[in-house]
Coordinates of C-alpha atoms (C1' of nucleotides) in Angstrom, one line a residue:
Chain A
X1 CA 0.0 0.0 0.0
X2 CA 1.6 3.2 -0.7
X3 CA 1.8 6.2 1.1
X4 CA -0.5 9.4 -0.3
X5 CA 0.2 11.7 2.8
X6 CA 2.0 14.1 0.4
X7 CA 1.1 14.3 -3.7
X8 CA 3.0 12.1 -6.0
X9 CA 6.5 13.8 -6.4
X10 CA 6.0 11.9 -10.5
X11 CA 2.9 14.6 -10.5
X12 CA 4.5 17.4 -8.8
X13 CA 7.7 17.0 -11.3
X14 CA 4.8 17.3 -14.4
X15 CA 3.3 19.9 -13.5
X16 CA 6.5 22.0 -13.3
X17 CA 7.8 20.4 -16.2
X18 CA 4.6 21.9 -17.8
X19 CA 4.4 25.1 -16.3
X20 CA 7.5 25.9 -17.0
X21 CA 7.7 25.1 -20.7
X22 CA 10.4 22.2 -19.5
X23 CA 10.4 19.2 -21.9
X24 CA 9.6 15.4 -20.2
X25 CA 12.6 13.4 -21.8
X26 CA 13.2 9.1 -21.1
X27 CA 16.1 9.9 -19.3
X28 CA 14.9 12.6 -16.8
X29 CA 11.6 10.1 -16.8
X30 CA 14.2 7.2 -15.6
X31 CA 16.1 9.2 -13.1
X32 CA 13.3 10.5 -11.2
X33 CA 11.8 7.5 -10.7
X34 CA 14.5 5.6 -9.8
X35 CA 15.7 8.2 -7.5
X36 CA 12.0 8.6 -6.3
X37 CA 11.6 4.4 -5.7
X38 CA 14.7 4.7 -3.3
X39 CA 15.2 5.5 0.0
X40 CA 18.1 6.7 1.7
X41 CA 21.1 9.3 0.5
X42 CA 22.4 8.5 -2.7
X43 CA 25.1 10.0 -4.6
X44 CA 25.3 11.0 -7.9
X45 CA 27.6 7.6 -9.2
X46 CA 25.4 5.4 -7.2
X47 CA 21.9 6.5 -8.9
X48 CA 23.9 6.9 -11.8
X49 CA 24.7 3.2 -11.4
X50 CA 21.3 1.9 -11.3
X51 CA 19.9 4.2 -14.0
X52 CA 22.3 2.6 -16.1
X53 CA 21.2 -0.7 -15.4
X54 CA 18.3 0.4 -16.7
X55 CA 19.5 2.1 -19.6
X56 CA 23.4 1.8 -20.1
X57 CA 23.1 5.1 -21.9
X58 CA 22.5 7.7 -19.9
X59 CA 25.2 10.2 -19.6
X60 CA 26.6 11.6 -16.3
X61 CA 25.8 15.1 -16.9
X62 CA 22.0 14.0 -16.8
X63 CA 22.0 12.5 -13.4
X64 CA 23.8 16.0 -12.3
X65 CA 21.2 18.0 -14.0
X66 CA 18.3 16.4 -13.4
X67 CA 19.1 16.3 -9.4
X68 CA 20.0 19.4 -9.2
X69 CA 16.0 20.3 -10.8
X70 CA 14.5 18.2 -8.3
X71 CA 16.1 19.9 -5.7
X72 CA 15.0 23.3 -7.6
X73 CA 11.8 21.7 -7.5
X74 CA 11.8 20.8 -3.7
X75 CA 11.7 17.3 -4.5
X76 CA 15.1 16.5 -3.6
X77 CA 17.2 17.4 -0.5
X78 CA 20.7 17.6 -0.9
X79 CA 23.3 16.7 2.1
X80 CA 26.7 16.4 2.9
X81 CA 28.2 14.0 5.4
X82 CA 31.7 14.9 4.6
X83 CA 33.1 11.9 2.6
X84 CA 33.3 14.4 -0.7
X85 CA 30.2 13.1 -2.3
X86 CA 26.6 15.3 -2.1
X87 CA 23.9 12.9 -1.6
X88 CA 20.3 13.3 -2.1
X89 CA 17.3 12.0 -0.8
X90 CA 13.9 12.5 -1.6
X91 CA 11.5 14.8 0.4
X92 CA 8.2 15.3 -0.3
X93 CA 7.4 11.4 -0.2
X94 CA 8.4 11.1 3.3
X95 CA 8.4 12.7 6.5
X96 CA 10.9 15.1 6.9
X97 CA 13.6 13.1 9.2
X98 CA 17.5 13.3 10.4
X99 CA 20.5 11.4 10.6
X100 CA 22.4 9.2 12.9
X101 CA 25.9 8.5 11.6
X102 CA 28.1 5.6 12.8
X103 CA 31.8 7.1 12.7
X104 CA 33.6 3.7 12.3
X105 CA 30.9 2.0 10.1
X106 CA 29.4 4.7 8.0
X107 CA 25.6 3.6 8.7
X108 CA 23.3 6.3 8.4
X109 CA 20.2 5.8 10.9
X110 CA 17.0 8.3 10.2
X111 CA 14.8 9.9 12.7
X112 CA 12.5 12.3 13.7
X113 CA 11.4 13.5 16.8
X114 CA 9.3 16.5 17.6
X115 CA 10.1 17.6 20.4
X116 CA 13.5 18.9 19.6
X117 CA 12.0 20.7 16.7
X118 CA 9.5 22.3 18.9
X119 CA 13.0 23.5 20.6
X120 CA 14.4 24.4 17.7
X121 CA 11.1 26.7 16.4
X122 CA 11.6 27.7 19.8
X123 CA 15.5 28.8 20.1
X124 CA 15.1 30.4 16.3
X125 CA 12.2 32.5 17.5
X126 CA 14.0 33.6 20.3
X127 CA 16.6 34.9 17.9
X128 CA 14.6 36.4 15.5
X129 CA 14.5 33.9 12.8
X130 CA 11.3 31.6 11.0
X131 CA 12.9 28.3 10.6
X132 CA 12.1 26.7 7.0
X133 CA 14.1 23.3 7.0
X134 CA 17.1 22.1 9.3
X135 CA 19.3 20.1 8.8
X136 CA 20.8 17.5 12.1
X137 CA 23.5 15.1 12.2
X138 CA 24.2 12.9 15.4
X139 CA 27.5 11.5 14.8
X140 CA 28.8 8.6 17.0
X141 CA 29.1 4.9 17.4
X142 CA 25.8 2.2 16.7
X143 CA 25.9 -0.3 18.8
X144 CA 27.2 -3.4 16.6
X145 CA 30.5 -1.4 16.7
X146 CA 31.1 -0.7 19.5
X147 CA 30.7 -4.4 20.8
X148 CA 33.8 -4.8 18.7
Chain B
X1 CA 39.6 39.3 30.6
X2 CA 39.8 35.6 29.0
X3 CA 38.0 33.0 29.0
X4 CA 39.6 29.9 30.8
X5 CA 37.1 27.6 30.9
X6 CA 38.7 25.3 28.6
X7 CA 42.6 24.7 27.8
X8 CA 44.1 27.0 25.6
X9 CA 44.7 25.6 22.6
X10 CA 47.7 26.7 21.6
X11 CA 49.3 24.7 24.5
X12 CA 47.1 22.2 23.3
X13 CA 48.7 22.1 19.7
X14 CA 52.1 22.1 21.1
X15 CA 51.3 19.6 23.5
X16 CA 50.5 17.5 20.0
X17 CA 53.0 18.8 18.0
X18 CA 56.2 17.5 20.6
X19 CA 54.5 14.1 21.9
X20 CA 54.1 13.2 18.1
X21 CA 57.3 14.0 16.7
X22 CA 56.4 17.1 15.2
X23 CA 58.2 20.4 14.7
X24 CA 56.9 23.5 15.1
X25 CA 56.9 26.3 12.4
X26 CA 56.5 30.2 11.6
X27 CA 53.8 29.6 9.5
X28 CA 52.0 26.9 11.7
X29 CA 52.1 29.1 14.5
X30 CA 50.7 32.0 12.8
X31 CA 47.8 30.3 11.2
X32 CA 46.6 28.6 14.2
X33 CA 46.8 31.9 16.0
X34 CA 44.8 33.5 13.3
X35 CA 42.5 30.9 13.5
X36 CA 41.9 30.7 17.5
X37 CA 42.2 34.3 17.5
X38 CA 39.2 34.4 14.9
X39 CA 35.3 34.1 15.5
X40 CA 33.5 32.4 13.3
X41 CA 33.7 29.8 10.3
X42 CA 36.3 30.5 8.2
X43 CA 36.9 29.0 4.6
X44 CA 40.4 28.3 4.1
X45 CA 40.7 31.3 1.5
X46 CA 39.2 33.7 4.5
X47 CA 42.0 32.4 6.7
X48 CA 44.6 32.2 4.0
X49 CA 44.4 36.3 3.0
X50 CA 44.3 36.8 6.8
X51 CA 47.0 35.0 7.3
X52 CA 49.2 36.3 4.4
X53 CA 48.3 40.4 5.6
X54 CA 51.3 39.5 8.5
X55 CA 53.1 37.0 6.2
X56 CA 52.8 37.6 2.4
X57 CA 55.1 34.4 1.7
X58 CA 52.4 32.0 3.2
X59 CA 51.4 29.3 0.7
X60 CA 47.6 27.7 0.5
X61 CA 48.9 24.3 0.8
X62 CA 50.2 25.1 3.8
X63 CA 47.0 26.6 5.1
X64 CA 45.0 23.3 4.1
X65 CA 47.8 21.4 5.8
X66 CA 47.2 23.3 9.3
X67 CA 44.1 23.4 9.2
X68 CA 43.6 19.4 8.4
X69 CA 46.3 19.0 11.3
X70 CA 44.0 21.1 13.9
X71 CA 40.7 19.2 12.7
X72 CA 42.4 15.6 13.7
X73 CA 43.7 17.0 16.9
X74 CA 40.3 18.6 17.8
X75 CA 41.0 21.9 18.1
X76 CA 39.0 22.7 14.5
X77 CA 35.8 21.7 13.1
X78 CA 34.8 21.5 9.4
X79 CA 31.3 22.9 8.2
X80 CA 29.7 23.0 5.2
X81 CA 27.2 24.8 4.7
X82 CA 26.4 24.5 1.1
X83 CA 28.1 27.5 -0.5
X84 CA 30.9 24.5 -2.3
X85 CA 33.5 25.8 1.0
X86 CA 34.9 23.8 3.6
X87 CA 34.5 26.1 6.7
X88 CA 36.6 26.0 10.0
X89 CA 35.7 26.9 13.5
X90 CA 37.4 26.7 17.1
X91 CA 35.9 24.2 18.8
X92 CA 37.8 24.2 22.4
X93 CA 37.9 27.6 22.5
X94 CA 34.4 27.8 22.5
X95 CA 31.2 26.3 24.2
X96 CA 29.7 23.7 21.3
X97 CA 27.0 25.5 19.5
X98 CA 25.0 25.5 16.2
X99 CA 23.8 27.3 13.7
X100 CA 21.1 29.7 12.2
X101 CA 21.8 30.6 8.8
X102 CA 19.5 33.2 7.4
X103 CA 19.0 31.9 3.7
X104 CA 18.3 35.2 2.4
X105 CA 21.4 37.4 3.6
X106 CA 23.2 34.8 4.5
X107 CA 24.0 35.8 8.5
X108 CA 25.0 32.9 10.6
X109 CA 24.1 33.5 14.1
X110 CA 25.0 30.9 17.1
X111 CA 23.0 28.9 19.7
X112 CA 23.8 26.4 22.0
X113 CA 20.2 24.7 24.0
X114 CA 21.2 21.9 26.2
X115 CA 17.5 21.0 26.5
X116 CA 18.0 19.5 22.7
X117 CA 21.2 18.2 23.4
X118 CA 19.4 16.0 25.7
X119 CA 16.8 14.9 23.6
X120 CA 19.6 14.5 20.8
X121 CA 20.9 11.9 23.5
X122 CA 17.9 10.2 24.1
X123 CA 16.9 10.0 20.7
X124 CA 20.4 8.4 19.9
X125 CA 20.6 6.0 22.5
X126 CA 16.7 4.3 21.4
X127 CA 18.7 3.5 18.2
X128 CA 21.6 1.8 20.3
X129 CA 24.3 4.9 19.3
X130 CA 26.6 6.9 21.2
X131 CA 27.0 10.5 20.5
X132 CA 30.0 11.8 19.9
X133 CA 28.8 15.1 18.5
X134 CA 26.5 16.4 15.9
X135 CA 25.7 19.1 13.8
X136 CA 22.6 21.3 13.8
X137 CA 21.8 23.8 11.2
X138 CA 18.5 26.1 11.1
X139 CA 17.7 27.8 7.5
X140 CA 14.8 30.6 7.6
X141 CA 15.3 34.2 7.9
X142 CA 16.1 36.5 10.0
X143 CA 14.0 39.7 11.4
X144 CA 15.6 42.0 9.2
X145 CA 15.6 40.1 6.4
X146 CA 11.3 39.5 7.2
X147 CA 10.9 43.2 7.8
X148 CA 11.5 43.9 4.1
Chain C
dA1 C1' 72.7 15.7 10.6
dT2 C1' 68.2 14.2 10.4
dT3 C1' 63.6 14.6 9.6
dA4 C1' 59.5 17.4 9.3
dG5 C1' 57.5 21.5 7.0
dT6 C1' 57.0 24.7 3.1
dG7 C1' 55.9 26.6 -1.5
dC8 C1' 55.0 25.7 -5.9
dA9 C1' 52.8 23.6 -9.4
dA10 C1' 50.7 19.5 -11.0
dA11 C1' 47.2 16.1 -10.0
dA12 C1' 43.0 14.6 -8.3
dG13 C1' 38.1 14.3 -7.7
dG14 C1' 33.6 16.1 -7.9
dT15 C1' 30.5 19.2 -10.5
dT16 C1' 29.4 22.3 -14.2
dT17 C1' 29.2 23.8 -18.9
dG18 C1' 29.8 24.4 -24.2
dC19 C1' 28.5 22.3 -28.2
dA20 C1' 26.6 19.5 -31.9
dG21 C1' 23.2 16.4 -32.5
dA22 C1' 18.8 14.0 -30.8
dC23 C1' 14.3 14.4 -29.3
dC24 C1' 9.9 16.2 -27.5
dA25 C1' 5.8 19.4 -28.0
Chain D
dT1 C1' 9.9 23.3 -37.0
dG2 C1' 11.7 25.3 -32.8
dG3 C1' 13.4 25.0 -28.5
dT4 C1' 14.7 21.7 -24.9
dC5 C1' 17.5 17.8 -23.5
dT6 C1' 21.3 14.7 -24.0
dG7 C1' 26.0 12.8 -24.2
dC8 C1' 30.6 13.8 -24.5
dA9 C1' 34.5 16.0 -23.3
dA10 C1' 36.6 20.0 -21.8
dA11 C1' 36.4 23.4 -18.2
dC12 C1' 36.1 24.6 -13.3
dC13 C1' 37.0 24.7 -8.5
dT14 C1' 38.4 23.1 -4.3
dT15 C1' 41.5 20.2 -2.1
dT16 C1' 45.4 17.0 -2.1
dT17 C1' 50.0 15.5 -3.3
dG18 C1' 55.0 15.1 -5.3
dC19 C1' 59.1 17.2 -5.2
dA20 C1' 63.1 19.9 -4.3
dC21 C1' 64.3 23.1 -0.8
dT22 C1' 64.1 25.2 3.8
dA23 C1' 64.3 25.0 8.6
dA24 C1' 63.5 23.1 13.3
dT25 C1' 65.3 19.7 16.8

DNA sequence: ATTAGTGCAAAAGGTTTGCAGACCA
DNA sequence: TGGTCTGCAAACCTTTTGCACTAAT
């Protein structure tokens, strides 16, 4: 059963397409739905990888450019966890959510958790801002590593 | 009047610097005393032109070098905020904190809430981690920024 | 003396861009 | 048909690295 809390990020990208006098294309058709179908934080060379196994002939550039319109769009988040490689993940077709990062391992654990955004609405106001998006990154050690 | 809650660095570094068989240099004792002597995030061209206003013969290498050196040690922490720079801050120096970033001007303004900090704990420990630290970034804009 | 550090310039690695041709509306 | 999109390769930019030389211990 799928999840219709939020609209169909393959509805949202037509209509822009279409407002915007954009062309749909196969390629930008491939990549958003196999970018769309995953979940996690990939980078550019691994969607890149499984667009290809798709279609072997999709060009790098593509990937590049066609991320970089969904995250025009809103569709795509981008992050960076410090290994050199922006990753992106989807946003609209889940809940926003954060990141729990094992240091020796490299597992990347998602959460969310309310009350410390309640804090953080808080803390901004307090300071004069109106918080759009954060971004939060717990960094440590998951528990099958530090049994080791 | 300083601030002594924590080491001073710079004892800290040459603590380092002799138990590992290190030497100590003109230029990596003036860019670490830019650095701790600096508020803020600094990208490594920032600290670089700072740096080379009391010592024109400074090269950028060198500048990355120090500043990778002072991130394994401790005594720096990388950002990346998004703008394609690696940014360094003092971190002993300082209390931790986070940041605000106004997306519109661009102002990064500081916090530090121990209440989330907690939570960031809990939250962690449910999934079986161990913090070591985290990043927290809030985007929105600032009252200024609103006002027009 | 020995060994680490520096500056330069080249290399590396990720991302962007110019261009000629392919493709969608 | 006209304008967008694609693939390729070159260009770009930040960061890293090899090397010959300088300097600290």
């Amino acid at each position: 059963m799928k999840d219709h809390r939020h609209a169909d990020p393959r509805a949202t990208l037509k209509a822009y397409i279409a407002k915007h006098g954009l062309k749909t294309s196969r390629q930008r058709e491939l990549i958003a739905e196999v970018f769309f179908s995953s979940t996690g934080h990939l980078s550019v060379d691994e969607l890149l990888e499984r667009v290809r196994a798709q279609d072997a002939r999709v060009g790098q550039a593509t990937v590049y450019r066609t991320m970089k319109l969904l995250a025009e769009i809103g569709l795509a988040g981008a992050r960076q966890f410090g290994d050199g490689h922006t990753r992106y993940e989807p946003l609209q077709a889940a809940e926003h959510h954060d990141h729990l990062i094992c240091t020796s391992c490299g597992r990347i654990v998602e959460f969310h958790n309310t009350q410390i955004e309640e804090l953080q609405a808080r803390v901004a106001k307090q300071h004069g801002f109106v918080v759009t998006h954060h971004k939060m990154e717990l960094y440590g050690m998951c528990a099958d590593c530090r049994r080791k």
